[in-house]
Short mmCIF file of C-alpha atoms and ligand atoms in Angstrom, two decimals:
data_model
loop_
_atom_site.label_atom_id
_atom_site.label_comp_id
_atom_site.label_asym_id
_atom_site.label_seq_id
_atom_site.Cartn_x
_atom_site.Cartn_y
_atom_site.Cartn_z
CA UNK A 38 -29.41 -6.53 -20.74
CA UNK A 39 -26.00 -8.22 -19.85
CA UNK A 40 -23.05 -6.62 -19.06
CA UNK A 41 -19.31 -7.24 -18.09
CA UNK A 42 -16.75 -5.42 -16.41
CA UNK A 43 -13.37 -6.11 -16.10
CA UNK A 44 -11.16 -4.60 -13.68
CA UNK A 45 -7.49 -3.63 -14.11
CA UNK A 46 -5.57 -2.49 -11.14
CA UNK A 47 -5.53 -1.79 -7.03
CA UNK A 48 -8.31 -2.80 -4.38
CA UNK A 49 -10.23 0.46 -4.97
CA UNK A 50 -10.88 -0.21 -8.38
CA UNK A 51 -11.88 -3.73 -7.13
CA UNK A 52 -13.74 -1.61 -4.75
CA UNK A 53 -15.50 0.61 -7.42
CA UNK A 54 -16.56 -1.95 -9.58
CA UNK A 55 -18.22 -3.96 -7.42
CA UNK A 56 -20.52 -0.92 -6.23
CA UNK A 57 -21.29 -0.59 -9.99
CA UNK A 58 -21.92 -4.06 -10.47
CA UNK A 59 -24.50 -4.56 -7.83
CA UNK A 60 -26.00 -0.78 -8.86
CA UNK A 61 -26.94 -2.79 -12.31
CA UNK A 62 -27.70 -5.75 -10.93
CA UNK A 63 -30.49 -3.58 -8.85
CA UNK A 64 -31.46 -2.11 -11.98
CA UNK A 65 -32.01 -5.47 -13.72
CA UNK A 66 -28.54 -6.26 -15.80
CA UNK A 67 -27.32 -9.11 -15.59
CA UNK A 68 -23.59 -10.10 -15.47
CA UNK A 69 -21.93 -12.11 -18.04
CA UNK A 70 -18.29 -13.52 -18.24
CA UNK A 71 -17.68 -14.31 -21.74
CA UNK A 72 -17.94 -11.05 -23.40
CA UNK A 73 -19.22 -12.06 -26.44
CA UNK A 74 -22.28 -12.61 -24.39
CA UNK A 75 -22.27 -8.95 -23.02
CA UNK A 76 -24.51 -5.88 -24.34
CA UNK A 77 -22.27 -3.46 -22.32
CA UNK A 78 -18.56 -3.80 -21.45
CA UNK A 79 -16.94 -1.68 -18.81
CA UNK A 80 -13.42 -1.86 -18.26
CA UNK A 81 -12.21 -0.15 -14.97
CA UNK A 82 -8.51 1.13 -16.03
CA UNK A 83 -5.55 1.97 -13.94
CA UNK A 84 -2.60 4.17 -14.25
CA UNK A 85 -0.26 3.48 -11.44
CA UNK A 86 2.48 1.74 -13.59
CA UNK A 87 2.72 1.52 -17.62
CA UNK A 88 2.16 -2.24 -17.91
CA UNK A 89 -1.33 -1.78 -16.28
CA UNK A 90 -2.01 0.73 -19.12
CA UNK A 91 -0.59 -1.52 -21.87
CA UNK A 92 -3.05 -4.09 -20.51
CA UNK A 93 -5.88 -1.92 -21.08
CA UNK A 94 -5.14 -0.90 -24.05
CA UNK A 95 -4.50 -4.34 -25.39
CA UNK A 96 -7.66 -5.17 -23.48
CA UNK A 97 -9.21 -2.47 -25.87
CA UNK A 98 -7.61 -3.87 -29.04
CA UNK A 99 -9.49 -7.01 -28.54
CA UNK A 100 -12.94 -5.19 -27.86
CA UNK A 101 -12.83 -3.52 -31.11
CA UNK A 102 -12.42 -6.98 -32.88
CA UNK A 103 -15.30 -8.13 -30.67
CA UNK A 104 -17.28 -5.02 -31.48
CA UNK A 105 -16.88 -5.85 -35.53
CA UNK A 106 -19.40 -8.81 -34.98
CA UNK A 107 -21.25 -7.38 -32.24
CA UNK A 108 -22.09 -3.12 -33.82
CA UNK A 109 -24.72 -3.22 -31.13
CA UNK A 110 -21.93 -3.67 -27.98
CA UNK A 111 -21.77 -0.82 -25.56
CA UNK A 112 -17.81 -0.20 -24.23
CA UNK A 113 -17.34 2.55 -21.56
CA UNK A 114 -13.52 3.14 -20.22
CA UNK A 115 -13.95 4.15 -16.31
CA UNK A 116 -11.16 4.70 -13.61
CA UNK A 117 -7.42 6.44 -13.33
CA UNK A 118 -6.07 5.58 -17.12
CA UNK A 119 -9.56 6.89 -18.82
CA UNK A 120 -8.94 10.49 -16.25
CA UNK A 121 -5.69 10.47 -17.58
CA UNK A 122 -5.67 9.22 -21.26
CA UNK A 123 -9.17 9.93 -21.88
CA UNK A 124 -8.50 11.94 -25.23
CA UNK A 125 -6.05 9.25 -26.69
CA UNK A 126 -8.29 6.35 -25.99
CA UNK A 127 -11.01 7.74 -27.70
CA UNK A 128 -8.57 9.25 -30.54
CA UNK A 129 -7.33 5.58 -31.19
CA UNK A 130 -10.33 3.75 -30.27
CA UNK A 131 -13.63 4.82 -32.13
CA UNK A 132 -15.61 2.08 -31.52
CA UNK A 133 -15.32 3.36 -27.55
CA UNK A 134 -19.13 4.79 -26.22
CA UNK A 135 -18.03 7.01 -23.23
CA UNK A 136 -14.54 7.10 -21.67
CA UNK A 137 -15.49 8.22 -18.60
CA UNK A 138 -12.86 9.44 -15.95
CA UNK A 139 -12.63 8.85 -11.59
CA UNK A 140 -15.89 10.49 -10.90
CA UNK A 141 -18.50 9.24 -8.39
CA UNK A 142 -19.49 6.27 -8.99
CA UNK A 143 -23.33 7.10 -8.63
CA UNK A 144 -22.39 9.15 -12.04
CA UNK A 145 -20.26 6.46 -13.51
CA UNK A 146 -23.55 4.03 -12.83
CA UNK A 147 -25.62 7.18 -14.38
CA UNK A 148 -24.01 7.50 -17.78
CA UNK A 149 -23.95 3.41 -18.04
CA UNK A 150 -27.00 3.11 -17.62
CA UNK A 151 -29.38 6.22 -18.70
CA UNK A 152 -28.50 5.11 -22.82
CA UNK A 153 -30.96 2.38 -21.65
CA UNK A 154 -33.42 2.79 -18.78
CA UNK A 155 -34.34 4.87 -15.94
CA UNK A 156 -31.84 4.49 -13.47
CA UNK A 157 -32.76 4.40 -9.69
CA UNK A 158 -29.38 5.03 -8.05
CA UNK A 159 -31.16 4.93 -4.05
CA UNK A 160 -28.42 1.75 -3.85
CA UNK A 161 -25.66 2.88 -5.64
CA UNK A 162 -23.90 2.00 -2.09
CA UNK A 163 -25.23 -1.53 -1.57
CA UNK A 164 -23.18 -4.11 -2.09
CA UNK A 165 -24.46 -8.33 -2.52
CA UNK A 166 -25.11 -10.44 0.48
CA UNK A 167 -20.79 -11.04 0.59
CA UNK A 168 -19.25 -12.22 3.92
CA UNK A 169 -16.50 -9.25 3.00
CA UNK A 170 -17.36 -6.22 1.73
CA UNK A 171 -15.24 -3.21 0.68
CA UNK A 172 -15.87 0.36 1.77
CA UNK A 173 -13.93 3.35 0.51
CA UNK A 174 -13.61 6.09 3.21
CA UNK A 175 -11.47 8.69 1.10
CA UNK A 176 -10.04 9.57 -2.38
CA UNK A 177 -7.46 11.16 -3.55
CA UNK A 178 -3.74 11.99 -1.87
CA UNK A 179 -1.83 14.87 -0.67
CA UNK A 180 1.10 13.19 -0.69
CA UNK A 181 3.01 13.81 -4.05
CA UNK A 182 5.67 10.56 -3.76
CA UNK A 183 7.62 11.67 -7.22
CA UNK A 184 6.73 8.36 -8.48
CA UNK A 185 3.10 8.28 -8.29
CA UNK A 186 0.49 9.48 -10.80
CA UNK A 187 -2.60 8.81 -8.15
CA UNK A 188 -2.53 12.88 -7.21
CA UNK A 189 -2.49 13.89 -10.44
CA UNK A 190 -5.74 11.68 -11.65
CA UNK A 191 -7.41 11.29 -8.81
CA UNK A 192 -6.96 14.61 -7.20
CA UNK A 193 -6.39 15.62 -3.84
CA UNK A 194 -7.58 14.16 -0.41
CA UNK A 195 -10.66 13.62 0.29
CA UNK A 196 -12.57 12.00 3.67
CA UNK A 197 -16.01 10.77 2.78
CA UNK A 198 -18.94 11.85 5.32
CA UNK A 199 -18.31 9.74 9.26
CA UNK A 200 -22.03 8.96 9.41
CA UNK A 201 -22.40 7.76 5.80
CA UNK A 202 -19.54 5.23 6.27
CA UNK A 203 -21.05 4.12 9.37
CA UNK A 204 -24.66 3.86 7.87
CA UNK A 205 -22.83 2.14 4.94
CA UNK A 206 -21.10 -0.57 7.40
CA UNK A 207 -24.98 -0.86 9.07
CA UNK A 208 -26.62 -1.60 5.91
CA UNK A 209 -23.86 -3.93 4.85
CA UNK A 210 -24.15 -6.23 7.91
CA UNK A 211 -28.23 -6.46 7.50
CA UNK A 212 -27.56 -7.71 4.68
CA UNK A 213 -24.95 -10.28 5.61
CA UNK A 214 -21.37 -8.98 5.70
CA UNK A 215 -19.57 -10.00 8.27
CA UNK A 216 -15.84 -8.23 7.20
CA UNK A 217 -15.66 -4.44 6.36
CA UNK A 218 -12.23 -3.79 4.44
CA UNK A 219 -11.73 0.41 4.75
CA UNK A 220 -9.96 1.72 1.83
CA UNK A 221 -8.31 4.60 0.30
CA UNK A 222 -4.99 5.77 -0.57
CA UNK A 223 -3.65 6.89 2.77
CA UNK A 224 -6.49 5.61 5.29
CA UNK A 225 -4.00 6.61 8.57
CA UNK A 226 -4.84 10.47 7.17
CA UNK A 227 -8.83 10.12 7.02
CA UNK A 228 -10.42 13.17 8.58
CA UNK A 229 -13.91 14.43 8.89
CA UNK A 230 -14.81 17.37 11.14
CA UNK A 231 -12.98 15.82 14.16
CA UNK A 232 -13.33 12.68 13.33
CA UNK A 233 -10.08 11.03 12.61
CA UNK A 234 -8.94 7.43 11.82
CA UNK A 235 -8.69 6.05 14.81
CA UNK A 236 -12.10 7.16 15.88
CA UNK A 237 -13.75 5.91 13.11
CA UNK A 238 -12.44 2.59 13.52
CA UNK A 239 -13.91 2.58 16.94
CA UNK A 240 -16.95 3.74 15.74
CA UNK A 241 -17.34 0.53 13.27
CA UNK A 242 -16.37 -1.70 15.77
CA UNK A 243 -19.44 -0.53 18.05
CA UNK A 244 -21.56 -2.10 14.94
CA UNK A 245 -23.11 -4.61 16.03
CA UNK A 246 -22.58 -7.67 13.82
CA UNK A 247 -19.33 -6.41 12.35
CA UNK A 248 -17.25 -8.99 12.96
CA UNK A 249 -13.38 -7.75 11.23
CA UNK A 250 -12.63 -4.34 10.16
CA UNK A 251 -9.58 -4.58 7.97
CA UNK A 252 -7.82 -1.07 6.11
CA UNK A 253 -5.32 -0.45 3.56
CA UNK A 254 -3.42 1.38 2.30
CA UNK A 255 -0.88 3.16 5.20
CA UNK A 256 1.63 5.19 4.94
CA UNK A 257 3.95 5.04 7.42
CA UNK A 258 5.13 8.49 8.71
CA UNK A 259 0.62 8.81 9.36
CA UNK A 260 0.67 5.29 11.49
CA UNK A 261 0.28 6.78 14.69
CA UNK A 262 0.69 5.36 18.55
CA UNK A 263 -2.96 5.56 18.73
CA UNK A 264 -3.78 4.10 15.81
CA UNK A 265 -1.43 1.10 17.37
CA UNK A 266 -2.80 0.86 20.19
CA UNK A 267 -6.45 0.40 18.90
CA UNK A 268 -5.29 -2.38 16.88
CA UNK A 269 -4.06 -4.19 20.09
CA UNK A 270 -6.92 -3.00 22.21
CA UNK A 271 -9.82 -4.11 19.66
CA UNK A 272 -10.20 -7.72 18.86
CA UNK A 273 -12.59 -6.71 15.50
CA UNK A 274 -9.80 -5.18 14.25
CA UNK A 275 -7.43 -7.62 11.83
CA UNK A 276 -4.04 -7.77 12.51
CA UNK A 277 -3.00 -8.19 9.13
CA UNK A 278 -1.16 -4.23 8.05
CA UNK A 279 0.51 -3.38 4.77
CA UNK A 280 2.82 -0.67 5.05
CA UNK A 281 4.70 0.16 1.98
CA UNK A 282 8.42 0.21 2.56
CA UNK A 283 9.56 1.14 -1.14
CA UNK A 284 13.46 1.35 -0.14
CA UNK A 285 15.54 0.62 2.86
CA UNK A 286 18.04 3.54 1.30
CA UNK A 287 17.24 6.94 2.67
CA UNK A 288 19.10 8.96 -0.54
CA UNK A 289 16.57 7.05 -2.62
CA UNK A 290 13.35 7.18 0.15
CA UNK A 291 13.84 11.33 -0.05
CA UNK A 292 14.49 11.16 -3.98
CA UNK A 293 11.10 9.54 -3.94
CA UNK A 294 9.69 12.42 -1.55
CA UNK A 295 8.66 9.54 1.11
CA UNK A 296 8.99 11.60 4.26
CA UNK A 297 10.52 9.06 6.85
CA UNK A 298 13.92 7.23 6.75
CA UNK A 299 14.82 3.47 7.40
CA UNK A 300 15.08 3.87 10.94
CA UNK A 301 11.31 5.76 10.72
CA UNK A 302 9.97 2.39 9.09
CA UNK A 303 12.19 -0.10 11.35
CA UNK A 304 10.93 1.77 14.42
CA UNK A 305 7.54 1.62 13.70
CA UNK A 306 7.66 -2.00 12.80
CA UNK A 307 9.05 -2.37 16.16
CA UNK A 308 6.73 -1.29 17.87
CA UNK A 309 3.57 -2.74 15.75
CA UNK A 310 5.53 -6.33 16.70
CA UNK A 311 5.79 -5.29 20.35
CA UNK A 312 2.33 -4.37 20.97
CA UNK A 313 0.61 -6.64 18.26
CA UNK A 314 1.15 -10.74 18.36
CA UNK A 315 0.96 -12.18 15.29
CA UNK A 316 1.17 -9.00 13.70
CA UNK A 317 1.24 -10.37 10.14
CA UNK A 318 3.28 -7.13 7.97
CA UNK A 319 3.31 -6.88 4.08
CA UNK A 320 5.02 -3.88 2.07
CA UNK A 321 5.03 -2.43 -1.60
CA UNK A 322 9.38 -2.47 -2.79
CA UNK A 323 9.88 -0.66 -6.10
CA UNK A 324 13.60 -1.59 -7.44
CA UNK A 325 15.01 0.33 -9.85
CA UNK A 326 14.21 3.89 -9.03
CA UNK A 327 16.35 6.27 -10.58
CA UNK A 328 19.83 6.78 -9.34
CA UNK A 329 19.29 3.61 -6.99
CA UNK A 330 23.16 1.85 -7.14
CA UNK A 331 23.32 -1.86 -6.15
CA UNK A 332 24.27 -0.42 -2.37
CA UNK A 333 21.10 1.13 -2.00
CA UNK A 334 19.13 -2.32 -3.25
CA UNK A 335 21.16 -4.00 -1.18
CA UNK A 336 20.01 -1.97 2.03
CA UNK A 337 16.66 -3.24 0.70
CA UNK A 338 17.47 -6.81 0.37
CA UNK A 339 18.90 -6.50 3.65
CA UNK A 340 15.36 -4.85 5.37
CA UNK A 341 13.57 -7.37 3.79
CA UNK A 342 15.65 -10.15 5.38
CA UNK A 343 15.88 -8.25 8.62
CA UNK A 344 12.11 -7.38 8.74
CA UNK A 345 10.71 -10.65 7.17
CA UNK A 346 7.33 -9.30 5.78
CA UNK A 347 4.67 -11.91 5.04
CA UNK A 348 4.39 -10.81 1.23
CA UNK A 349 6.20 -8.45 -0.49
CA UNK A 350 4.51 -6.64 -3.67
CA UNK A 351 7.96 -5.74 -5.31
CA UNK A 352 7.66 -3.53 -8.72
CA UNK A 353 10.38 -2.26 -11.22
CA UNK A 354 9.89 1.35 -11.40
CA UNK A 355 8.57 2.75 -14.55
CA UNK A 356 8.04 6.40 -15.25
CA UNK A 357 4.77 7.99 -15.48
CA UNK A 358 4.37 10.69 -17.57
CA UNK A 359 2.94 14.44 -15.44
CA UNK A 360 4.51 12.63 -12.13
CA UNK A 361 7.73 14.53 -10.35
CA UNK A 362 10.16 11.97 -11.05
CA UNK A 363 9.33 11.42 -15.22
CA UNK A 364 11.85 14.08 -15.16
CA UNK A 365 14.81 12.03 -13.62
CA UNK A 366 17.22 9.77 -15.85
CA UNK A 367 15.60 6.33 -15.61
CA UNK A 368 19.04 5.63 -15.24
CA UNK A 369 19.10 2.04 -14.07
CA UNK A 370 19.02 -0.52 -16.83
CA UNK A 371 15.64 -2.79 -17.65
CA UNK A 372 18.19 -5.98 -17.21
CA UNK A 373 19.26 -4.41 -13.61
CA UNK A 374 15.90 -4.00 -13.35
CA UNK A 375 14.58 -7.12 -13.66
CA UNK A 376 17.49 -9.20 -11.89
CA UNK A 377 16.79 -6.97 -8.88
CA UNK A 378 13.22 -7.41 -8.93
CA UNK A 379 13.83 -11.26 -9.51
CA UNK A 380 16.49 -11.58 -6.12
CA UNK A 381 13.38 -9.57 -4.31
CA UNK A 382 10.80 -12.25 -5.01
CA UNK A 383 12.93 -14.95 -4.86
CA UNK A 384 13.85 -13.90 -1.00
CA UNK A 385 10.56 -12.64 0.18
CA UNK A 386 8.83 -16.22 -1.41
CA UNK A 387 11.34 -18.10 0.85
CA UNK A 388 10.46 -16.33 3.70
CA UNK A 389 6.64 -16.17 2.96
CA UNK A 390 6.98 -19.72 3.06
CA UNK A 391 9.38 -19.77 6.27
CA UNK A 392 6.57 -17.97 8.70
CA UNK A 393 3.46 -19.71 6.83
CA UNK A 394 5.33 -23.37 7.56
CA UNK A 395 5.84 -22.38 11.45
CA UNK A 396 2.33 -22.32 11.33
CA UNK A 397 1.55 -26.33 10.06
CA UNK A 398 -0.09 -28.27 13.35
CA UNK A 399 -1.40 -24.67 14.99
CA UNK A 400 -5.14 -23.71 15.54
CA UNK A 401 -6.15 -20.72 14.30
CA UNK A 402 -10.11 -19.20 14.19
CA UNK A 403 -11.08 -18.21 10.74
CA UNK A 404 -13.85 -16.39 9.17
CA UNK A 405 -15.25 -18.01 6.29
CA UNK A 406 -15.69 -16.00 3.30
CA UNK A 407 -16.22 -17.95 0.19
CA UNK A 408 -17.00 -20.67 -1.41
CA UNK A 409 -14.83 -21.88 -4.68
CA UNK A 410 -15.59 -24.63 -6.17
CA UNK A 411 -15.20 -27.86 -3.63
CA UNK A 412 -12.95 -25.38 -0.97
CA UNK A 413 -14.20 -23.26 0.99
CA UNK A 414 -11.79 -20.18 1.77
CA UNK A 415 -11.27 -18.41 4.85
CA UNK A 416 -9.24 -16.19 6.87
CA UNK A 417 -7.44 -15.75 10.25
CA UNK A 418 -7.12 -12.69 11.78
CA UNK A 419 -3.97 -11.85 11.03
CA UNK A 420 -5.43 -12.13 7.09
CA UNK A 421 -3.85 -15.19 6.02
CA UNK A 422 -5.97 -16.78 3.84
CA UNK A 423 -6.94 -20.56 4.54
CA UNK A 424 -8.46 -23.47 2.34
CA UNK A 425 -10.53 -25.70 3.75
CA UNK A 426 -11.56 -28.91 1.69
CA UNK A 427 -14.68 -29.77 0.78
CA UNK A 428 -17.31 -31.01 3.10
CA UNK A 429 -21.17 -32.27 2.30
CA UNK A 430 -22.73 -28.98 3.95
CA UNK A 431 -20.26 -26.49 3.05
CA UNK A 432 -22.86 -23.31 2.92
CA UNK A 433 -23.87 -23.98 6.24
CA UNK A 434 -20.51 -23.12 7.24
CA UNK A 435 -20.16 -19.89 5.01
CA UNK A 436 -19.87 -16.62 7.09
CA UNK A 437 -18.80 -18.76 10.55
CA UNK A 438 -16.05 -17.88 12.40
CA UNK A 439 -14.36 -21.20 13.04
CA UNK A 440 -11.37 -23.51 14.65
CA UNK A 441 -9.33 -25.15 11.81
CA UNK A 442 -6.47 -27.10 12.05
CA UNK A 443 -3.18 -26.12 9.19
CA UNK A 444 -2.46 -29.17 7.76
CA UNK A 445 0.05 -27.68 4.75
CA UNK A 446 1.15 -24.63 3.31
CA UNK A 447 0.80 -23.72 -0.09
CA UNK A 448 2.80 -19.89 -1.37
CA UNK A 449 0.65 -17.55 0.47
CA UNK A 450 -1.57 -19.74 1.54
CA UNK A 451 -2.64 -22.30 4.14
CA UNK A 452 -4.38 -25.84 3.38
CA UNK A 453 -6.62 -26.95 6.74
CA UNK A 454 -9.28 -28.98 8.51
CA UNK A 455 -12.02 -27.93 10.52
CA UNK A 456 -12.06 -29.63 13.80
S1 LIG X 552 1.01 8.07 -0.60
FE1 LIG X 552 2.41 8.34 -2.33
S2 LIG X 552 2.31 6.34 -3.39
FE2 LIG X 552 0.50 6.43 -2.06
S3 LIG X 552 -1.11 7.28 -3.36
FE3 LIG X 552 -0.18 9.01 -2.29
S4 LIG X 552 1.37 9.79 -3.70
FE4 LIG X 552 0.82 7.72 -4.40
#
């Protein structure tokens, strides 16, 4: 039985379908990439913005033509857009089997795969033999930012089980994994029984044969000094922290129900920088918001020039329907829009390129993750990722932590040698 899943959206639904993946896999499926080769076709949706839902329906549009020569294809609709749109999909798209909305993934796997065969979900956790492998630690958010539909579809916080993470992080380095990446929607908020953030990245770090523990996504009025200081105290730990900014204006942070001002943000990138070297810092900008005058983007502009993050994911905001700020007049125009979200790339590409080119001629250890096609790809610590060019015996150096030399820069990215 072949199947194919295609995945719209953030890490976690990265995250998600991965663990489904390998759950058929261990049941016997096999994955495809051409879906007219596929028996079953999953497609993990997301909600966050309204071109990631246009995608999937368009994405769905194309299925149903597939469908018309294939009557025997399976399609199931999983994630935030299916929780959220569930009714409408399968309204407008009959030829859907099961649109099935952000439940556990153990029952996701279930109603995949019980239309076909026993299902033995014992490994609905295990992941392939990967160098890197992806663990989420929480759902949901409390946090209500008027923009955002992820409360309302995925529901409120949630901390998974301590001891099942860690047993999770065990099982995933017997079987190879060198880099655990923690995930969830606010990770600086995780809490189980007494068990906060902080101590559970200690915990993971104890693990023998973890090598780099890595977490997103933060939010910054939760990035405490202890949190901080384990960063700079534990060498596991990657150095590399996102920290969505979203505006340097306070009017427009406390419009979008944020909870710290500019100086909040500036002083906590302070004093990441001072107690973290190479502290590599990327942040999520949405332009556009409502009410947001060319002073307030310009306060933006400015913190991104002042701050000089590594990457910036910028968005134009669009409104979601059921969020807190769908009620507001969307009251900047799509051309403002766009222009502002244009001078925002523009600027944080420059200076992406500015920090990567100080590093040409420098040493740097990287882990090794992955091997595409003649390159293998790596990373440093600080989560820059790194091409190295082919060599005869490339596998044997897959998984290694190794010295390479930079030789170029390409945008976001490093080009070096192994010396
Ligand atoms: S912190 Fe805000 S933006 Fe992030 S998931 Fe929660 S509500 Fe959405």
């Amino acid at each position: 039985m072949n199947y194919m899943i295609k995945t719209i959206g953030c890490q976690i639904n990265v995250c998600n379908s991965e663990i489904i993946s390998d759950m058929l896999v261990n049941n016997g499926f096999f994955e495809v990439k051409n879906p007219e080769e596929a028996n079953i076709f999953i497609l993990n949706t997301c909600s966050i913005r309204s071109s990631a839902e246009q995608k999937a329906f368009s994405y769905l549009g194309r299925l149903e033509i597939l469908k018309m020569k294939n009557k025997k294809l399976k399609i199931f609709v999983i994630g935030c857009m299916a929780e959220r749109l569930g009714n409408i999909i399968k309204q407008r798209f009959k030829t859907v089997n099961l649109v099935i909305g952000n439940k556990d993934v153990k029952y996701v796997i279930f109603k995949i795969v019980s239309s076909f065969q026993h299902i033995d979900t014992k490994n609905t956790l295990v992941s392939n033999n990967k160098i890197v492998n992806y663990i989420k630690i929480m759902t949901g958010c409390n946090n209500y930012c008027t923009y955002c539909i992820v409360p309302f579809v995925c529901g409120n916080e949630h901390s998974f089980n301590f001891n099942t993470i860690l047993n999770r992080c065990s099982m995933l380095v017997r079987r190879g994994t060198k880099k655990i990446i923690l995930l969830g929607q606010n990770v600086n908020s995780y809490k189980y029984g007494n068990v906060d953030f902080t101590m559970l990245l200690k915990q993971i770090a104890r693990i023998n044969g973890v090598e780099r523990i890595s977490f997103m996504t933060n939010h910054p009025k939760d990035f405490n000094i202890d949190l901080i200081n384990i960063i700079s105290n534990e060498p596991k730990i990657c150095t590399n922290i996102h920290i969505p900014m979203q505006s340097a204006s306070d009017r427009i942070l406390k419009k979008m129900n944020r909870k710290y001002t500019y100086s909040n943000y500036i002083k906590l990138i302070d004093n990441l920088r001072s107690a973290i070297p190479n502290i590599n810092i990327t942040t999520d900008i949405i332009v556009g918001f409502p009410t947001e005058t060319s002073m307030d983007f310009k306060k933006t502009l400015n913190a991104v020039q002042t701050i000089k993050f590594s990457k910036v994911y910028a968005f134009k905001y669009s409104p979601r329907p059921n969020t807190l700020s769908y009620n507001m007049i969307d009251d900047v125009t799509p051309l403002e829009k766009k222009e502002r979200l244009k001078v925002i790339l523009k600027e944080s590409n420059k200076i992406s390129v500015e920090i990567l080119s100080k590093m040409i001629g420098s040493v740097q250890e990287v882990l090794t993750e992955d091997i595409i096609g003649d390159t293998i790809k790596a990373t440093t610590r600080c989560g820059y990722k790194v091409f190295i060019k082919t060599l005869d015996n490339k596998y044997n150096y897959l998984g290694k932590q190794l010295n390479v030399k930079i030789k170029t820069v390409k945008i976001n990215s490093l080009i070096a040698e192994i010396i």
